[in-house]
């Protein structure tokens, strides 16, 4: 005899709004959307401090998955033990306020965690800092959102006859919400209004979901009022705190699809940074003189060609055009064009860095540009490496082969390697070995006063002789003095067999090791200050 499958007695006591399955599906939809939006927002919150490398992404995804798994377990057990929907929608309200506060508390947490780690660890600073930040800032609200699905199953399933269909619909609602929550922050909200407001938008959506429940069920008025007031406070506090909140007088601070962007202006120079912690990416010297940075050393590349004054130069990673402008200033009829994936950087270049309108800049990925370009150049500069975020597709043997195919006979490639390391197995050694597998002659020079190293590559075995001859014809004394210094310090590279390929290029791990060494060198001062004066020493 067939047993009758009945509606559980708990469902009969649910508030009227929860008897409408559409509201439950909407809750699931927006919960999925918010989880993905927070995940993407987390990457943008951490990137200016810890980079946007695959390592940081792994930490973000891993900690969020831990939070969701724990939330699923707790939510299921809670729904079985006490299926009061007030508890679920109360958790949604708490999560919404926490997410709204993330842009504020997250930056303070990063500063506090970094300060703590300065005096407590000796290795893997970025990994520990990123991991602890994710645990402190993101695990709790996403744990709360992780309780949504198992709780909704409890309220949505009518009987065993339709349980599969109902759970499948909930899953589909969550997945569709997640898809939208993936695309909207990346392509719409973050470029348009920034990371902080993006957090507020999705927090506001979850707040509305929770308020609709409590208002319709005519309970939880105090809870709803307090949470709403806290959310309003977050709306005023979260957007006003910049990523570099300790910096005063920034000319510009904003975000693009690809980067955090910061412009500093002083009497003699303007600087662009795309990372809070790792220095300057572009500079404009208002006097028109040499920049004092690696761009100056890279000026040796045109001088390694037969006709530097008429050389055709391509810059992959144009930035604000520092190198292009310097080449055009010091060589009479040189032609320079660039490829820059971030259109907003190009806009800033015209706005703050005096990039001439006649300098062609293509908004595209550097490798993809070469793949669709037939033109050949005398000099190609590869300057697309920022701190640990070295694009693996622009570090492989296949990429450098593509660069070589776009050079004229005896053309020169110059690569800015901005994480100099003395390690025989460091990232620069891997890059140099990879380049040496493509080009016949490799020379390197360390940039004084920085962690940069310039690498020059060509199939012209007489490239240094050409450099020497061309230096003698330079009329600008400052450039001539610098080029003589560069020439005297050039070291021919002896290649090994560490080859990066499209299939295997562990640039993030290799870069992390170098970054760790650099950070440890920088932290020596702070550790000494802490040892001598404690917290007071760090604050001073």
Coordinates of C-alpha atoms in Angstrom, one line a residue:
X1 CA 0.0 0.0 0.0
X2 CA 1.4 3.4 -1.0
X3 CA 2.3 5.7 1.8
X4 CA 0.9 9.3 1.7
X5 CA 3.5 12.0 1.7
X6 CA 2.4 15.1 3.7
X7 CA 3.5 18.6 4.2
X8 CA 5.6 18.9 7.4
X9 CA 3.8 20.5 10.4
X10 CA 6.6 23.1 10.6
X11 CA 5.6 24.6 7.2
X12 CA 2.1 25.2 8.4
X13 CA 3.4 27.7 11.0
X14 CA 5.6 29.7 8.6
X15 CA 4.9 33.4 8.0
X16 CA 2.8 34.0 4.9
X17 CA 5.6 35.4 2.8
X18 CA 7.6 32.2 3.1
X19 CA 4.6 30.2 1.8
X20 CA 5.3 32.0 -1.5
X21 CA 8.1 30.0 -3.1
X22 CA 9.0 32.9 -5.4
X23 CA 10.3 34.8 -2.4
X24 CA 12.4 31.9 -1.3
X25 CA 13.8 31.5 -4.8
X26 CA 14.6 35.3 -4.8
X27 CA 16.4 34.9 -1.5
X28 CA 18.5 32.1 -2.9
X29 CA 19.1 34.0 -6.1
X30 CA 20.4 37.2 -4.4
X31 CA 22.4 35.2 -1.8
X32 CA 24.3 33.4 -4.7
X33 CA 24.8 36.8 -6.4
X34 CA 26.1 38.4 -3.2
X35 CA 28.6 35.6 -2.5
X36 CA 30.2 36.0 -5.9
X37 CA 30.2 39.8 -5.7
X38 CA 31.9 39.7 -2.3
X39 CA 34.5 37.2 -3.7
X40 CA 35.3 39.5 -6.6
X41 CA 35.2 42.5 -4.3
X42 CA 37.6 40.8 -2.0
X43 CA 40.2 40.4 -4.8
X44 CA 39.9 44.1 -5.5
X45 CA 40.2 45.0 -1.9
X46 CA 43.4 42.9 -1.4
X47 CA 45.0 43.6 -4.8
X48 CA 46.4 47.1 -4.0
X49 CA 48.2 45.6 -1.0
X50 CA 49.0 42.0 -1.9
X51 CA 48.8 42.0 -5.7
X52 CA 46.2 40.1 -7.8
X53 CA 48.3 37.1 -8.4
X54 CA 47.0 33.5 -8.7
X55 CA 48.3 33.0 -5.2
X56 CA 46.1 35.7 -3.7
X57 CA 43.2 34.4 -5.7
X58 CA 43.8 30.9 -4.4
X59 CA 43.7 32.3 -0.8
X60 CA 40.5 34.2 -1.4
X61 CA 38.7 31.3 -3.1
X62 CA 40.0 28.8 -0.5
X63 CA 38.9 30.8 2.6
X64 CA 35.5 31.6 1.0
X65 CA 34.9 28.0 0.2
X66 CA 35.8 27.1 3.9
X67 CA 33.3 29.7 5.1
X68 CA 30.6 28.4 2.7
X69 CA 31.1 24.8 3.7
X70 CA 30.9 25.6 7.4
X71 CA 27.8 27.7 6.8
X72 CA 26.1 24.9 4.9
X73 CA 26.8 22.5 7.8
X74 CA 25.6 24.9 10.4
X75 CA 22.6 26.0 8.4
X76 CA 21.4 22.5 7.8
X77 CA 21.7 21.5 11.4
X78 CA 20.1 24.7 12.6
X79 CA 17.2 24.3 10.2
X80 CA 16.6 20.8 11.5
X81 CA 17.0 21.7 15.2
X82 CA 15.1 25.0 15.2
X83 CA 13.5 25.9 11.8
X84 CA 12.6 29.4 12.9
X85 CA 13.0 31.6 9.8
X86 CA 13.6 34.6 12.0
X87 CA 17.1 33.2 12.6
X88 CA 17.9 32.8 8.9
X89 CA 16.8 36.3 7.9
X90 CA 18.4 37.7 11.0
X91 CA 21.7 36.1 9.8
X92 CA 21.1 37.7 6.4
X93 CA 20.7 41.1 8.0
X94 CA 23.9 40.7 10.0
X95 CA 25.8 39.6 6.9
X96 CA 24.5 42.6 4.9
X97 CA 25.8 45.1 7.5
X98 CA 29.1 43.2 7.8
X99 CA 29.6 43.3 4.0
X100 CA 28.7 47.0 3.9
X101 CA 31.4 47.7 6.5
X102 CA 34.1 45.6 4.7
X103 CA 35.6 48.6 2.7
X104 CA 36.2 50.3 6.0
X105 CA 37.0 47.5 8.5
X106 CA 38.9 45.6 5.8
X107 CA 41.5 48.3 5.2
X108 CA 42.0 48.8 8.9
X109 CA 42.3 45.0 9.3
X110 CA 45.0 44.9 6.6
X111 CA 47.0 47.7 8.3
X112 CA 46.6 46.0 11.7
X113 CA 47.5 42.5 10.4
X114 CA 50.5 43.8 8.5
X115 CA 51.7 45.6 11.6
X116 CA 51.4 42.5 13.7
X117 CA 53.1 40.3 11.1
X118 CA 56.0 42.7 10.9
X119 CA 57.2 41.6 14.3
X120 CA 56.1 38.0 14.3
X121 CA 57.1 36.3 11.1
X122 CA 60.2 36.0 8.9
X123 CA 58.9 34.3 5.7
X124 CA 55.9 34.3 3.4
X125 CA 54.7 37.7 4.6
X126 CA 52.2 38.3 1.8
X127 CA 50.7 34.8 2.0
X128 CA 50.1 35.1 5.7
X129 CA 48.8 38.7 5.5
X130 CA 46.4 37.8 2.7
X131 CA 45.2 34.7 4.4
X132 CA 44.6 36.3 7.8
X133 CA 42.9 39.2 6.2
X134 CA 40.5 36.9 4.4
X135 CA 39.9 34.9 7.6
X136 CA 39.2 38.1 9.7
X137 CA 37.2 40.1 7.1
X138 CA 35.4 37.7 4.8
X139 CA 34.8 34.3 6.6
X140 CA 32.1 35.4 9.0
X141 CA 29.7 37.1 6.6
X142 CA 30.1 34.4 4.0
X143 CA 29.6 31.8 6.7
X144 CA 26.3 33.5 7.4
X145 CA 25.3 33.5 3.7
X146 CA 26.4 29.8 3.5
X147 CA 23.5 29.0 5.9
X148 CA 20.9 30.2 3.4
X149 CA 20.6 27.2 1.0
X150 CA 20.0 24.4 3.6
X151 CA 17.6 26.6 5.5
X152 CA 15.6 27.4 2.4
X153 CA 15.4 23.8 1.5
X154 CA 13.6 23.2 4.8
X155 CA 11.0 25.9 4.0
X156 CA 10.6 25.2 0.3
X157 CA 10.2 21.4 0.0
X158 CA 6.5 20.4 0.3
X159 CA 6.9 16.7 0.1
X160 CA 9.2 14.0 -1.1
X161 CA 7.3 13.9 -4.4
X162 CA 8.6 17.3 -5.4
X163 CA 11.8 17.5 -3.4
X164 CA 14.1 16.9 -6.3
X165 CA 12.4 19.6 -8.5
X166 CA 12.4 22.1 -5.6
X167 CA 16.0 21.6 -4.6
X168 CA 17.0 21.8 -8.3
X169 CA 15.2 25.1 -8.7
X170 CA 16.9 26.5 -5.6
X171 CA 20.2 25.4 -7.0
X172 CA 19.5 27.0 -10.3
X173 CA 18.4 30.2 -8.7
X174 CA 21.7 30.3 -6.7
X175 CA 23.8 29.5 -9.8
X176 CA 22.1 32.1 -12.0
X177 CA 22.6 34.7 -9.2
X178 CA 26.2 33.7 -8.9
X179 CA 26.7 34.2 -12.7
X180 CA 25.2 37.7 -12.5
X181 CA 27.2 38.4 -9.4
X182 CA 30.4 37.4 -11.3
X183 CA 29.9 39.7 -14.3
X184 CA 28.2 42.8 -12.7
X185 CA 31.1 43.8 -10.3
X186 CA 33.8 43.2 -12.9
X187 CA 32.3 44.9 -15.9
X188 CA 29.8 47.4 -14.4
X189 CA 29.9 48.4 -10.8
X190 CA 33.6 48.4 -9.9
X191 CA 34.7 50.4 -13.0
X192 CA 31.8 52.7 -12.6
X193 CA 31.5 53.4 -8.9
X194 CA 34.4 51.5 -7.3
X195 CA 34.9 48.6 -4.9
X196 CA 33.5 50.3 -1.8
X197 CA 30.2 51.2 -3.4
X198 CA 30.0 47.7 -5.0
X199 CA 30.1 46.2 -1.5
X200 CA 27.3 48.6 -0.5
X201 CA 25.2 47.7 -3.5
X202 CA 25.1 44.0 -2.8
X203 CA 24.9 44.4 0.9
X204 CA 21.9 46.7 0.3
X205 CA 20.2 44.0 -1.7
X206 CA 20.6 41.4 1.1
X207 CA 19.4 44.0 3.6
X208 CA 16.2 44.6 1.6
X209 CA 15.6 40.8 1.4
X210 CA 15.8 40.6 5.2
X211 CA 13.8 43.7 5.8
X212 CA 11.0 42.5 3.5
X213 CA 10.7 39.4 5.5
X214 CA 10.6 41.1 8.9
X215 CA 8.2 43.9 7.8
X216 CA 5.8 41.4 6.1
X217 CA 5.8 39.1 9.1
X218 CA 5.4 42.1 11.5
X219 CA 8.2 41.1 13.9
X220 CA 11.8 41.9 14.6
X221 CA 11.2 45.7 14.3
X222 CA 14.0 46.5 16.7
X223 CA 16.4 44.2 15.0
X224 CA 15.5 45.6 11.6
X225 CA 15.8 49.2 12.8
X226 CA 19.2 48.7 14.3
X227 CA 20.6 47.0 11.3
X228 CA 19.2 49.6 8.9
X229 CA 20.8 52.4 11.0
X230 CA 24.2 50.6 10.9
X231 CA 23.9 50.1 7.2
X232 CA 23.3 53.9 6.8
X233 CA 26.4 54.6 8.8
X234 CA 28.4 52.2 6.5
X235 CA 27.1 54.1 3.5
X236 CA 28.8 57.2 4.7
X237 CA 32.0 55.7 6.2
X238 CA 33.0 53.0 3.7
X239 CA 33.3 55.1 0.6
X240 CA 35.4 57.8 2.2
X241 CA 38.3 55.7 3.2
X242 CA 40.8 55.3 0.4
X243 CA 43.1 52.3 -0.1
X244 CA 46.1 54.3 0.9
X245 CA 44.1 56.0 3.7
X246 CA 47.3 57.2 5.5
X247 CA 48.3 59.2 2.4
X248 CA 47.5 62.9 2.3
X249 CA 47.1 65.0 -0.8
X250 CA 46.7 62.4 -3.5
X251 CA 46.0 63.9 -6.8
X252 CA 43.9 61.0 -7.9
X253 CA 42.8 57.6 -6.5
X254 CA 40.5 55.3 -8.3
X255 CA 40.0 51.9 -9.9
X256 CA 39.7 50.4 -13.4
X257 CA 38.7 47.0 -14.6
X258 CA 42.3 45.9 -14.1
X259 CA 44.0 48.1 -11.5
X260 CA 43.9 50.2 -8.4
X261 CA 45.2 53.6 -9.6
X262 CA 47.0 56.3 -7.6
X263 CA 48.5 59.5 -8.9
X264 CA 50.8 61.7 -6.8
X265 CA 51.8 65.2 -7.9
X266 CA 54.7 67.3 -6.7
X267 CA 56.5 70.4 -7.9
X268 CA 59.0 68.4 -10.0
X269 CA 57.3 65.1 -10.9
X270 CA 54.0 63.1 -11.2
X271 CA 53.9 59.4 -10.3
X272 CA 51.5 56.6 -11.0
X273 CA 51.2 53.6 -8.6
X274 CA 49.0 50.6 -9.2
X275 CA 49.9 49.0 -5.9
X276 CA 49.8 50.6 -2.4
X277 CA 52.9 48.7 -1.2
X278 CA 55.1 48.2 -4.2
X279 CA 56.4 51.5 -5.4
X280 CA 56.0 53.6 -8.6
X281 CA 55.0 52.2 -12.0
X282 CA 55.2 55.4 -14.1
X283 CA 56.7 58.8 -13.6
X284 CA 56.6 62.2 -15.4
X285 CA 59.6 64.5 -14.8
X286 CA 58.2 67.9 -15.5
X287 CA 61.6 69.4 -16.4
X288 CA 62.0 66.9 -19.2
X289 CA 65.1 65.4 -17.7
X290 CA 65.9 61.8 -17.1
X291 CA 63.6 60.1 -14.7
X292 CA 66.2 58.5 -12.4
X293 CA 64.5 55.2 -12.8
X294 CA 64.8 52.1 -15.0
X295 CA 63.5 53.9 -18.0
X296 CA 66.8 55.7 -18.3
X297 CA 68.8 52.4 -18.4
X298 CA 66.4 51.1 -21.1
X299 CA 67.5 54.0 -23.3
X300 CA 70.5 51.9 -24.2
X301 CA 68.2 49.7 -26.4
X302 CA 67.8 52.2 -29.3
X303 CA 71.6 52.8 -29.1
X304 CA 72.1 49.1 -29.7
X305 CA 70.5 49.5 -33.2
X306 CA 72.2 50.9 -36.2
X307 CA 70.1 54.1 -36.4
X308 CA 68.8 55.1 -32.9
X309 CA 67.5 58.5 -34.1
X310 CA 65.1 56.8 -36.6
X311 CA 64.3 53.7 -34.7
X312 CA 60.8 52.3 -34.5
X313 CA 60.0 51.4 -30.9
X314 CA 57.1 49.4 -29.5
X315 CA 56.4 49.3 -25.8
X316 CA 54.3 46.4 -24.3
X317 CA 53.0 47.8 -21.1
X318 CA 52.9 51.5 -22.1
X319 CA 51.8 52.8 -18.7
X320 CA 51.7 56.6 -18.8
X321 CA 54.3 56.7 -21.6
X322 CA 57.5 57.6 -19.7
X323 CA 59.7 55.5 -21.9
X324 CA 58.1 56.6 -25.1
X325 CA 58.4 60.3 -24.2
X326 CA 62.1 59.9 -23.1
X327 CA 62.9 58.2 -26.4
X328 CA 61.2 61.0 -28.4
X329 CA 63.0 63.6 -26.3
X330 CA 66.6 62.3 -26.7
X331 CA 66.4 60.8 -30.2
X332 CA 65.5 63.1 -33.1
X333 CA 63.1 61.2 -35.3
X334 CA 62.4 58.1 -33.3
X335 CA 58.9 56.7 -33.5
X336 CA 57.3 55.2 -30.4
X337 CA 54.0 53.5 -29.9
X338 CA 52.6 51.5 -27.1
X339 CA 50.2 48.7 -26.0
X340 CA 48.4 49.2 -22.7
X341 CA 45.6 46.8 -21.6
X342 CA 44.2 49.4 -19.1
X343 CA 42.4 52.2 -21.0
X344 CA 42.0 54.2 -17.8
X345 CA 45.8 54.4 -17.4
X346 CA 46.0 55.8 -20.9
X347 CA 43.4 58.4 -19.9
X348 CA 45.4 59.3 -16.9
X349 CA 48.5 59.6 -19.1
X350 CA 46.9 62.3 -21.2
X351 CA 45.4 64.0 -18.1
X352 CA 48.3 64.1 -15.7
X353 CA 51.5 62.9 -17.5
X354 CA 51.5 65.0 -20.6
X355 CA 51.5 62.1 -23.0
X356 CA 51.3 63.6 -26.5
X357 CA 48.1 62.9 -28.4
X358 CA 50.1 61.8 -31.5
X359 CA 51.7 58.9 -29.6
X360 CA 49.7 55.8 -30.6
X361 CA 48.4 53.7 -27.8
X362 CA 46.5 50.5 -28.5
X363 CA 44.3 49.2 -25.7
X364 CA 45.0 45.5 -25.8
X365 CA 46.9 42.6 -24.2
X366 CA 50.5 42.8 -25.3
X367 CA 50.8 39.2 -26.5
X368 CA 47.4 39.3 -28.3
X369 CA 48.6 42.5 -30.0
X370 CA 51.7 40.8 -31.4
X371 CA 49.6 37.9 -32.5
X372 CA 47.5 40.1 -34.7
X373 CA 50.2 42.5 -35.9
X374 CA 52.4 42.2 -39.0
X375 CA 54.6 45.2 -38.4
X376 CA 58.3 44.8 -37.3
X377 CA 60.2 47.1 -35.0
X378 CA 63.8 48.0 -34.2
X379 CA 63.2 48.0 -30.4
X380 CA 60.5 46.2 -28.4
X381 CA 60.3 47.0 -24.7
X382 CA 58.5 44.5 -22.5
X383 CA 57.4 46.4 -19.4
X384 CA 54.3 44.4 -18.3
X385 CA 55.6 43.0 -15.1
X386 CA 54.3 44.6 -11.8
X387 CA 55.5 43.3 -8.5
X388 CA 54.4 39.6 -8.2
X389 CA 51.8 39.9 -11.0
X390 CA 53.9 38.7 -13.9
X391 CA 51.6 37.6 -16.6
X392 CA 52.6 34.0 -17.3
X393 CA 51.6 34.3 -21.0
X394 CA 54.2 37.1 -21.3
X395 CA 57.0 35.2 -19.7
X396 CA 57.1 32.1 -21.8
X397 CA 59.4 30.9 -24.6
X398 CA 56.4 31.1 -26.9
X399 CA 55.9 34.8 -26.1
X400 CA 59.6 35.8 -26.5
X401 CA 59.6 33.9 -29.8
X402 CA 56.7 36.0 -30.9
X403 CA 58.6 39.2 -29.9
X404 CA 61.6 38.1 -31.9
X405 CA 59.4 37.5 -35.0
X406 CA 58.3 41.2 -34.7
X407 CA 61.9 42.6 -34.6
X408 CA 63.8 43.8 -37.6
X409 CA 67.1 42.3 -38.4
X410 CA 69.5 43.0 -35.5
X411 CA 66.6 44.4 -33.5
X412 CA 66.7 44.6 -29.7
X413 CA 64.3 43.6 -27.0
X414 CA 64.6 45.2 -23.6
X415 CA 62.8 43.7 -20.6
X416 CA 62.3 45.4 -17.3
X417 CA 62.6 42.8 -14.6
X418 CA 61.5 44.6 -11.5
X419 CA 62.3 42.0 -8.8
X420 CA 66.0 41.7 -8.8
X421 CA 67.2 38.6 -6.9
X422 CA 70.6 37.2 -6.3
X423 CA 69.2 33.7 -6.1
X424 CA 70.4 31.4 -8.8
X425 CA 66.9 29.9 -9.0
X426 CA 65.0 33.2 -8.8
X427 CA 62.4 34.5 -11.2
X428 CA 64.9 36.6 -13.1
X429 CA 67.1 33.6 -13.7
X430 CA 64.1 31.7 -15.1
X431 CA 63.2 34.7 -17.3
X432 CA 66.7 35.2 -18.6
X433 CA 67.2 31.5 -19.3
X434 CA 63.9 31.5 -21.2
X435 CA 64.9 34.5 -23.3
X436 CA 68.3 33.0 -23.9
X437 CA 66.6 30.0 -25.5
X438 CA 65.2 32.4 -28.1
X439 CA 67.8 35.1 -28.6
X440 CA 71.5 34.6 -29.3
X441 CA 72.9 37.4 -27.1
X442 CA 71.7 38.5 -23.6
X443 CA 73.1 41.3 -21.5
X444 CA 71.8 42.5 -18.1
X445 CA 72.4 45.5 -15.9
X446 CA 71.1 46.3 -12.4
X447 CA 69.4 49.7 -11.9
X448 CA 71.1 51.6 -9.1
X449 CA 69.0 52.4 -6.1
X450 CA 66.1 50.0 -7.0
X451 CA 65.2 46.3 -7.3
X452 CA 65.0 46.6 -11.1
X453 CA 67.2 44.8 -13.6
X454 CA 67.2 45.6 -17.4
X455 CA 67.8 42.8 -19.8
X456 CA 68.8 43.4 -23.5
X457 CA 68.4 40.6 -26.0
X458 CA 69.3 40.5 -29.7
X459 CA 70.7 38.1 -32.4
X460 CA 73.3 40.8 -33.2
X461 CA 76.5 39.5 -31.7
X462 CA 78.0 43.1 -32.0
X463 CA 75.2 44.8 -30.1
X464 CA 77.6 46.2 -27.4
X465 CA 80.0 47.4 -30.0
X466 CA 77.1 49.3 -31.7
X467 CA 76.2 50.7 -28.3
X468 CA 79.7 52.0 -27.8
X469 CA 79.9 53.6 -31.2
X470 CA 76.5 55.3 -30.8
X471 CA 77.3 56.6 -27.3
X472 CA 80.2 58.5 -28.8
X473 CA 77.8 60.5 -31.0
X474 CA 75.4 61.5 -28.2
X475 CA 75.4 65.3 -27.7
X476 CA 73.4 65.4 -24.4
X477 CA 75.9 65.1 -21.6
X478 CA 73.6 63.7 -19.0
X479 CA 72.4 60.9 -21.3
X480 CA 76.0 60.3 -22.5
X481 CA 77.3 60.0 -18.9
X482 CA 74.5 57.5 -18.0
X483 CA 74.9 55.4 -21.1
X484 CA 78.7 55.1 -20.5
X485 CA 77.9 53.9 -17.0
X486 CA 75.3 51.4 -18.3
X487 CA 77.7 50.2 -21.0
X488 CA 80.5 49.6 -18.4
X489 CA 78.2 47.6 -16.1
X490 CA 76.5 45.4 -18.8
X491 CA 77.1 41.7 -18.0
X492 CA 76.7 39.0 -20.6
X493 CA 74.3 36.4 -19.3
X494 CA 75.4 32.8 -19.2
X495 CA 72.3 30.8 -19.8
X496 CA 71.0 27.8 -17.9
X497 CA 68.2 25.4 -18.7
X498 CA 65.3 26.8 -16.7
X499 CA 62.7 27.4 -19.4
X500 CA 59.2 28.9 -18.9
X501 CA 56.6 27.7 -21.3
X502 CA 52.9 28.3 -21.9
X503 CA 52.3 24.9 -20.3
X504 CA 54.5 25.4 -17.3
X505 CA 55.3 28.9 -16.0
X506 CA 55.2 29.0 -12.1
X507 CA 55.9 32.8 -12.1
X508 CA 53.6 33.5 -9.1
X509 CA 55.6 31.1 -6.8
X510 CA 58.9 32.3 -8.1
X511 CA 57.9 35.9 -7.8
X512 CA 56.5 35.4 -4.3
X513 CA 60.0 34.2 -3.1
X514 CA 61.6 37.4 -4.4
X515 CA 58.9 39.6 -2.9
X516 CA 59.4 37.9 0.4
X517 CA 63.1 38.6 0.4
X518 CA 62.5 42.2 -0.6
X519 CA 59.9 42.7 2.2
X520 CA 62.2 41.1 4.8
X521 CA 64.9 43.5 3.9
X522 CA 62.5 46.4 4.3
X523 CA 61.1 45.1 7.6
X524 CA 64.5 45.0 9.3
X525 CA 64.1 48.7 10.3
X526 CA 60.7 48.1 11.8
X527 CA 61.7 45.0 13.7
X528 CA 64.6 46.9 15.2
X529 CA 62.3 49.8 16.2
X530 CA 59.9 47.3 17.8
X531 CA 62.7 45.6 19.7
X532 CA 63.9 48.9 21.1
X533 CA 60.7 50.8 21.8
X534 CA 57.9 48.3 21.3
X535 CA 54.6 49.6 19.8
X536 CA 55.7 53.1 20.2
X537 CA 58.7 52.5 18.0
X538 CA 56.4 51.3 15.2
X539 CA 54.1 54.3 15.5
X540 CA 57.0 56.6 15.3

